[in-house]
Coordinates of C-alpha atoms in Angstrom, one line a residue:
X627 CA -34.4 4.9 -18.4
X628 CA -30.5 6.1 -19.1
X629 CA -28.9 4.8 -21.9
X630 CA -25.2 3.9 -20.8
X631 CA -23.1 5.2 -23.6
X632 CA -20.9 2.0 -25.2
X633 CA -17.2 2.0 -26.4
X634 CA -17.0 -0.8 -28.9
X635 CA -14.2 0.3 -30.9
X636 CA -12.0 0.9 -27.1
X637 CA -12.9 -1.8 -25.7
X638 CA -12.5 -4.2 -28.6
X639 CA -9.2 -2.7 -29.0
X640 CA -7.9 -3.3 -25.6
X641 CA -5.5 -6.2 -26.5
X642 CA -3.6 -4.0 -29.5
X643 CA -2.6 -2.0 -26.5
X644 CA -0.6 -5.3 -24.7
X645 CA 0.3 -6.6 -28.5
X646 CA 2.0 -3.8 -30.0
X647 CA 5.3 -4.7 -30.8
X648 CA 6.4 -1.2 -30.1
X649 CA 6.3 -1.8 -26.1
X650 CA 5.9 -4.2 -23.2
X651 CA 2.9 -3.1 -21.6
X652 CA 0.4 0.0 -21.0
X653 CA 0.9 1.7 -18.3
X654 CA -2.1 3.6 -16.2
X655 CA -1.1 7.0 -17.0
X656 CA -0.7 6.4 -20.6
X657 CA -3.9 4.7 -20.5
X658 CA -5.4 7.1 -18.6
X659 CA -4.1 10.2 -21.3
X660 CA -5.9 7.8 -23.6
X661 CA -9.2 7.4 -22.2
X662 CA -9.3 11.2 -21.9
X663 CA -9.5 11.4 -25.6
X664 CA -11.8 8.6 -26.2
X665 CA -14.6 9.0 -23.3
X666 CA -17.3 11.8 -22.8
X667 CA -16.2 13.7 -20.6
X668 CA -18.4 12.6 -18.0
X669 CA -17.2 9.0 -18.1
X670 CA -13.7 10.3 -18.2
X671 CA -14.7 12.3 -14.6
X672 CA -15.4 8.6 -13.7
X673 CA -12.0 7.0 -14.4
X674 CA -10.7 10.1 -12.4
X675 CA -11.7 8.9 -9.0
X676 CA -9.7 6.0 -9.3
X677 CA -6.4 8.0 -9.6
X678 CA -7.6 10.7 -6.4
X679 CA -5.5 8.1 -4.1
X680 CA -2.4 8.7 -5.8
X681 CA -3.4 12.6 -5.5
X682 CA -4.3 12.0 -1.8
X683 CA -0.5 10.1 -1.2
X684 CA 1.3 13.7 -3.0
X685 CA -1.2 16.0 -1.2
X686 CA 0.1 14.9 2.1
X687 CA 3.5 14.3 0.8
X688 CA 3.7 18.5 0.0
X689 CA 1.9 19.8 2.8
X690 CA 3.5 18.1 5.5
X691 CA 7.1 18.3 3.7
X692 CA 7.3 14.4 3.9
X693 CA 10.3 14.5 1.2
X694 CA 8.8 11.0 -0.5
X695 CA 8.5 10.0 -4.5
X696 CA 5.7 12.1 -6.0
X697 CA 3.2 9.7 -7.5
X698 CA 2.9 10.3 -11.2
X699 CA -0.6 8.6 -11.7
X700 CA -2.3 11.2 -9.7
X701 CA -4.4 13.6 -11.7
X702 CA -2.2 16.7 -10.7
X703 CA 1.4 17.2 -11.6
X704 CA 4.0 17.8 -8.9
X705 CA 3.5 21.8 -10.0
X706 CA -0.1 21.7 -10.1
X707 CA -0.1 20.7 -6.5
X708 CA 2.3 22.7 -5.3
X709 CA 0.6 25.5 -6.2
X710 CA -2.3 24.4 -5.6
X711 CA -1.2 24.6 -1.5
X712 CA 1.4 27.1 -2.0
X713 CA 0.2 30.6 -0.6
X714 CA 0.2 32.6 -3.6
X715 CA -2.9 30.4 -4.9
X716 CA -6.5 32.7 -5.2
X717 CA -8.2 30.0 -6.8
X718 CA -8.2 26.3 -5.0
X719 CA -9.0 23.9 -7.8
X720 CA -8.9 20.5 -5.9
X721 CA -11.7 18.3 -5.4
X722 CA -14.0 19.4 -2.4
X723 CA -12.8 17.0 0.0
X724 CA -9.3 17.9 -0.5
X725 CA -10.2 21.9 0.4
X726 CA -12.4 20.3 3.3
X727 CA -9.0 18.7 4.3
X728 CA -7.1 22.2 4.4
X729 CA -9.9 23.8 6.0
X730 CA -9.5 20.8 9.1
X731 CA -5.6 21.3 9.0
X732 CA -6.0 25.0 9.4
X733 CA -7.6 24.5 12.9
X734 CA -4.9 22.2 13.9
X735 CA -1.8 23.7 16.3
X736 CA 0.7 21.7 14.7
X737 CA 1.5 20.4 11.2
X738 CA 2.8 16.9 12.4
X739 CA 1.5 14.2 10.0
X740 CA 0.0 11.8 11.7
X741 CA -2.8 8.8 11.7
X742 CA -5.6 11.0 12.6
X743 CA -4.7 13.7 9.7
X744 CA -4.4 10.8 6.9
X745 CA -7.7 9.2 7.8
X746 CA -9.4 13.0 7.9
X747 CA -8.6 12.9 4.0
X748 CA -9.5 9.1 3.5
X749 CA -12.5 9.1 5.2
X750 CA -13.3 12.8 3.3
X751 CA -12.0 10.8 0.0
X752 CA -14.4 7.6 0.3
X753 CA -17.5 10.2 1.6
X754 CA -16.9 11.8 -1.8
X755 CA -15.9 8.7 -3.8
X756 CA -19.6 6.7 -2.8
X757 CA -21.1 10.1 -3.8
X758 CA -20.1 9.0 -7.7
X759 CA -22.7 9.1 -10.3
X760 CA -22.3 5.6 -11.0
X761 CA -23.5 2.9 -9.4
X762 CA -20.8 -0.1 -9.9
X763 CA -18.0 2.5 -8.9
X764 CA -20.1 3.1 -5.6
X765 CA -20.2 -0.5 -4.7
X766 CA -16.4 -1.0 -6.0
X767 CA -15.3 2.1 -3.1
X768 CA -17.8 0.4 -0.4
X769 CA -16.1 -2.7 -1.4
X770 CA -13.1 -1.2 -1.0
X771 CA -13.7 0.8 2.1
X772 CA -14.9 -2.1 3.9
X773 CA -11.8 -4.3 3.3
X774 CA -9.4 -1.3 4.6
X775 CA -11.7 -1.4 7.6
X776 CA -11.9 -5.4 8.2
X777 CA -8.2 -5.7 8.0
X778 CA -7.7 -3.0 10.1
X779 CA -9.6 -3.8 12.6
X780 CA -8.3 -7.5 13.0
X781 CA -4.6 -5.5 13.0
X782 CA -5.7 -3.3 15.9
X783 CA -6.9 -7.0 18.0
X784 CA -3.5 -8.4 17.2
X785 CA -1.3 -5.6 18.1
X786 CA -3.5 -4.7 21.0
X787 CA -4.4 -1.0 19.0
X788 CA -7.4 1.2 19.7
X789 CA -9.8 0.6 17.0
X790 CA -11.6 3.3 17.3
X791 CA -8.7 5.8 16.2
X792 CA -8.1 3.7 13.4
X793 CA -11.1 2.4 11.4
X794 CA -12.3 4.5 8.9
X795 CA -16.1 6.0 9.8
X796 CA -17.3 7.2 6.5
X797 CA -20.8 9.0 6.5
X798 CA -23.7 7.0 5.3
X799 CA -21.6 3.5 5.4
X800 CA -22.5 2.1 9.4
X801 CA -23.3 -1.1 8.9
X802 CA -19.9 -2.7 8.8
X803 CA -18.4 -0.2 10.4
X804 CA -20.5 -0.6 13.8
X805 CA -19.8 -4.3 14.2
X806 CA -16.2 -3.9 13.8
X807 CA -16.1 -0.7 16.5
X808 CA -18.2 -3.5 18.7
X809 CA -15.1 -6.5 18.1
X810 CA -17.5 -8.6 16.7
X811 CA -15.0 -10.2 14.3
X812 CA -17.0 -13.2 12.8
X813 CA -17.9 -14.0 9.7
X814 CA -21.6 -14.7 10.0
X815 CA -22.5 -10.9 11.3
X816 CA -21.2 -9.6 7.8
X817 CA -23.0 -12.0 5.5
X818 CA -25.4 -9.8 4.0
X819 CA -23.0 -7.1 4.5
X820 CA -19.8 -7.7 2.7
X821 CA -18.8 -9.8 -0.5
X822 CA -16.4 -12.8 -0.2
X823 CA -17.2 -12.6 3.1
X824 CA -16.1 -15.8 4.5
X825 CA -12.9 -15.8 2.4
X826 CA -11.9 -12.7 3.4
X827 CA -11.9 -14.2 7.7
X828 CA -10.3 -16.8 6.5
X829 CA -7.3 -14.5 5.2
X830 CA -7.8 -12.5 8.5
X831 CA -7.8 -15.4 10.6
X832 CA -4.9 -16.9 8.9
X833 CA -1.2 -17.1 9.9
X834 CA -0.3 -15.9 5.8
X835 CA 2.5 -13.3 5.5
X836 CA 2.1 -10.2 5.1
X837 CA 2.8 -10.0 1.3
X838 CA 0.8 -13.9 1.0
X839 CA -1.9 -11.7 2.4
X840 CA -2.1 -9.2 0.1
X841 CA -1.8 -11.4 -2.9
X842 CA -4.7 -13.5 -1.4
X843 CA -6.9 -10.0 -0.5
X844 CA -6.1 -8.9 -4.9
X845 CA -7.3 -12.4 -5.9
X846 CA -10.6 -11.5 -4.0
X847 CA -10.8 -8.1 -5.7
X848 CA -9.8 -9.4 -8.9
X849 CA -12.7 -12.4 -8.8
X850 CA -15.1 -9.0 -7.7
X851 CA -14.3 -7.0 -10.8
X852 CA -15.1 -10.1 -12.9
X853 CA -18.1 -11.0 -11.6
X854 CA -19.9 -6.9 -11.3
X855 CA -18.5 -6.7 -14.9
X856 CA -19.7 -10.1 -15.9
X857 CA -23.1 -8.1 -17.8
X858 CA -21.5 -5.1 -18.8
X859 CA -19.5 -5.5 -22.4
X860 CA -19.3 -2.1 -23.6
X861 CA -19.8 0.3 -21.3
X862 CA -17.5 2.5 -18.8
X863 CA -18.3 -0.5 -16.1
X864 CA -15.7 -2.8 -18.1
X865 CA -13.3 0.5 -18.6
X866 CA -13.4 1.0 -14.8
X867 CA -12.9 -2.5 -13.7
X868 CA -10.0 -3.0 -16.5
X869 CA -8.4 0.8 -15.4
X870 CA -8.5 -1.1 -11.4
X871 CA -6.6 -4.3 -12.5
X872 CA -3.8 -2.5 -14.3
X873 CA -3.6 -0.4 -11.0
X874 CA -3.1 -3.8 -9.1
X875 CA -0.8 -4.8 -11.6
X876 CA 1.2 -1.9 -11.2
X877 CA 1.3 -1.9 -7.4
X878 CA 2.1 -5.8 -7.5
X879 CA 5.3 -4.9 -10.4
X880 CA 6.8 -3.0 -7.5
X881 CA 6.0 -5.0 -4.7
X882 CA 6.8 -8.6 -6.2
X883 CA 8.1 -9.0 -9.9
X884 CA 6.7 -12.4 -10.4
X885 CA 3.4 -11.7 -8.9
X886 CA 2.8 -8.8 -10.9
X887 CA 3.8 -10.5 -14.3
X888 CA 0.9 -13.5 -13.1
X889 CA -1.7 -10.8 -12.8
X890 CA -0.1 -9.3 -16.4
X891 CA -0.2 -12.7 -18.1
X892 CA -4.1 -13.1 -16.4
X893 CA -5.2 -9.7 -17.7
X894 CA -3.8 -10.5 -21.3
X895 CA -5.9 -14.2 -21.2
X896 CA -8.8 -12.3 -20.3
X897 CA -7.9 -10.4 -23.1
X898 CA -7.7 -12.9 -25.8
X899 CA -11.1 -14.7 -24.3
X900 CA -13.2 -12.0 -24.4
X901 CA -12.1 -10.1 -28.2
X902 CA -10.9 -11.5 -31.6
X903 CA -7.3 -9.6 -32.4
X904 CA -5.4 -10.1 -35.4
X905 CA -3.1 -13.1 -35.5
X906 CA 0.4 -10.9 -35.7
X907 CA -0.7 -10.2 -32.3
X908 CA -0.4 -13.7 -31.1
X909 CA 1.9 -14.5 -27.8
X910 CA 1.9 -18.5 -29.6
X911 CA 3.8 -17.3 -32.7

């Protein structure tokens, strides 16, 4: 039986990095530069994955010349990837599924960005993603995968949009994928087959707005990181599942101010619940 490595001193020491008087607030990259000190290297690869979307976002940003913000969280710097696509490059050192990508694009008889060519490198990331060594990240990206393709699906029936160019068909993951290709939107079919299940077609069904949506799909994902990490105290599981909520937090900080301090102000409770921290440290004082 594998022994899951354990990072006590980390993980205990979580809060000192919301409580230090020198700042507001980690941010993922600077937690990220962190972890890369403090993890085997293994676990770090781990952490990794969950910063390949941002990578994905600047890969398609460069090649197709989109002129947006370059996303800073991703694991490659804006001159790393550059290079990394620019001609003069003998040596591709992206993941696999991002040379898979190129490969695709090459084939293609116009650079246009469009649907079809950012699900290629979704669908490529999430085949890669569930390959993981570890088994909580695995059922965090099927989680994941799964709610990109519910929503989608029920955005397609609304808008009258052809499903099937849409959804997401990742290798290996049919189940859920079938019964939405076949319309057969109702909660029951994905009972064994999906989480929160009936919450999440109630937020589908619902009349919510747009950003009410999002907040209600996070609270879902939120209440999923608890409860797979419920068990796990020391271990990368609780590193992973903390590394996603700061992610949400971030997103949320740009999205809506107020929402994202709520998640903040949930993430440091959690915080003082689950470790003791030195009084100086206290938000009460």
């Amino acid at each position: 039986m594998l022994i899951k490595r354990e990072y006590h001193c980390l993980i205990a020491g979580l809060p000192d990095l919301f409580f230090n008087e020198n700042k507001t607030t980690v941010h993922s990259s600077t937690f990220r530069e962190e972890l890369q000190h403090q993890l085997n290297p293994s676990d770090y690869k781990l952490v990794e994955y969950l910063f390949l979307p941002f990578d994905n976002q600047n890969l398609l940003n460069i090649y197709f010349e989109l002129d947006k913000p370059f996303f800073h969280q991703g694991t490659f710097t804006k001159q790393e990837m550059e290079f990394q696509l620019s001609p003069e490059n003998e040596e591709m050192k992206l993941p696999v599924y991002m040379t898979t990508f190129l490969s695709w694009m090459k084939g293609k008889e116009s650079k246009d960005v469009d649907v079809g060519a950012e699900n290629i490198l979704t669908t490529l990331f999430y085949e890669y993603a569930l390959d993981c060594s570890n088994s909580f990240l695995q059922q965090w990206f099927r989680f994941e995968l799964n709610l990109k393709n519910l929503f989608t699906a029920f955005n397609c029936k609304q808008y009258n949009h052809d499903v099937e160019i849409h959804l997401l068909q990742v290798e290996g993951e049919d189940l859920v994928y079938s019964l939405l290709i076949d319309k057969k939107l109702k909660a029951d079919y994905f009972e064994d087959l999906l989480p929160y299940h009936e919450e999440l077609f109630k937020i589908a069904e619902s009349n919510l707005e747009l950003i009410e949506r999002e907040k209600a799909i996070d609270k879902i994902k939120w209440e999923y990181l608890d409860e797979n990490t419920f068990f796990h105290f020391f271990t990368i599981e609780k590193i992973l599942a903390f590394t996603i909520k700061l992610l949400l937090i971030e997103r949320w900080m740009k999205l809506d101010t107020q929402t994202g301090k709520q998640l903040l102000n949930k993430l440091i409770d959690e915080l003082k619940t689950s470790y003791e921290f030195p009084a100086e440290f206290s938000l009460t004082k």
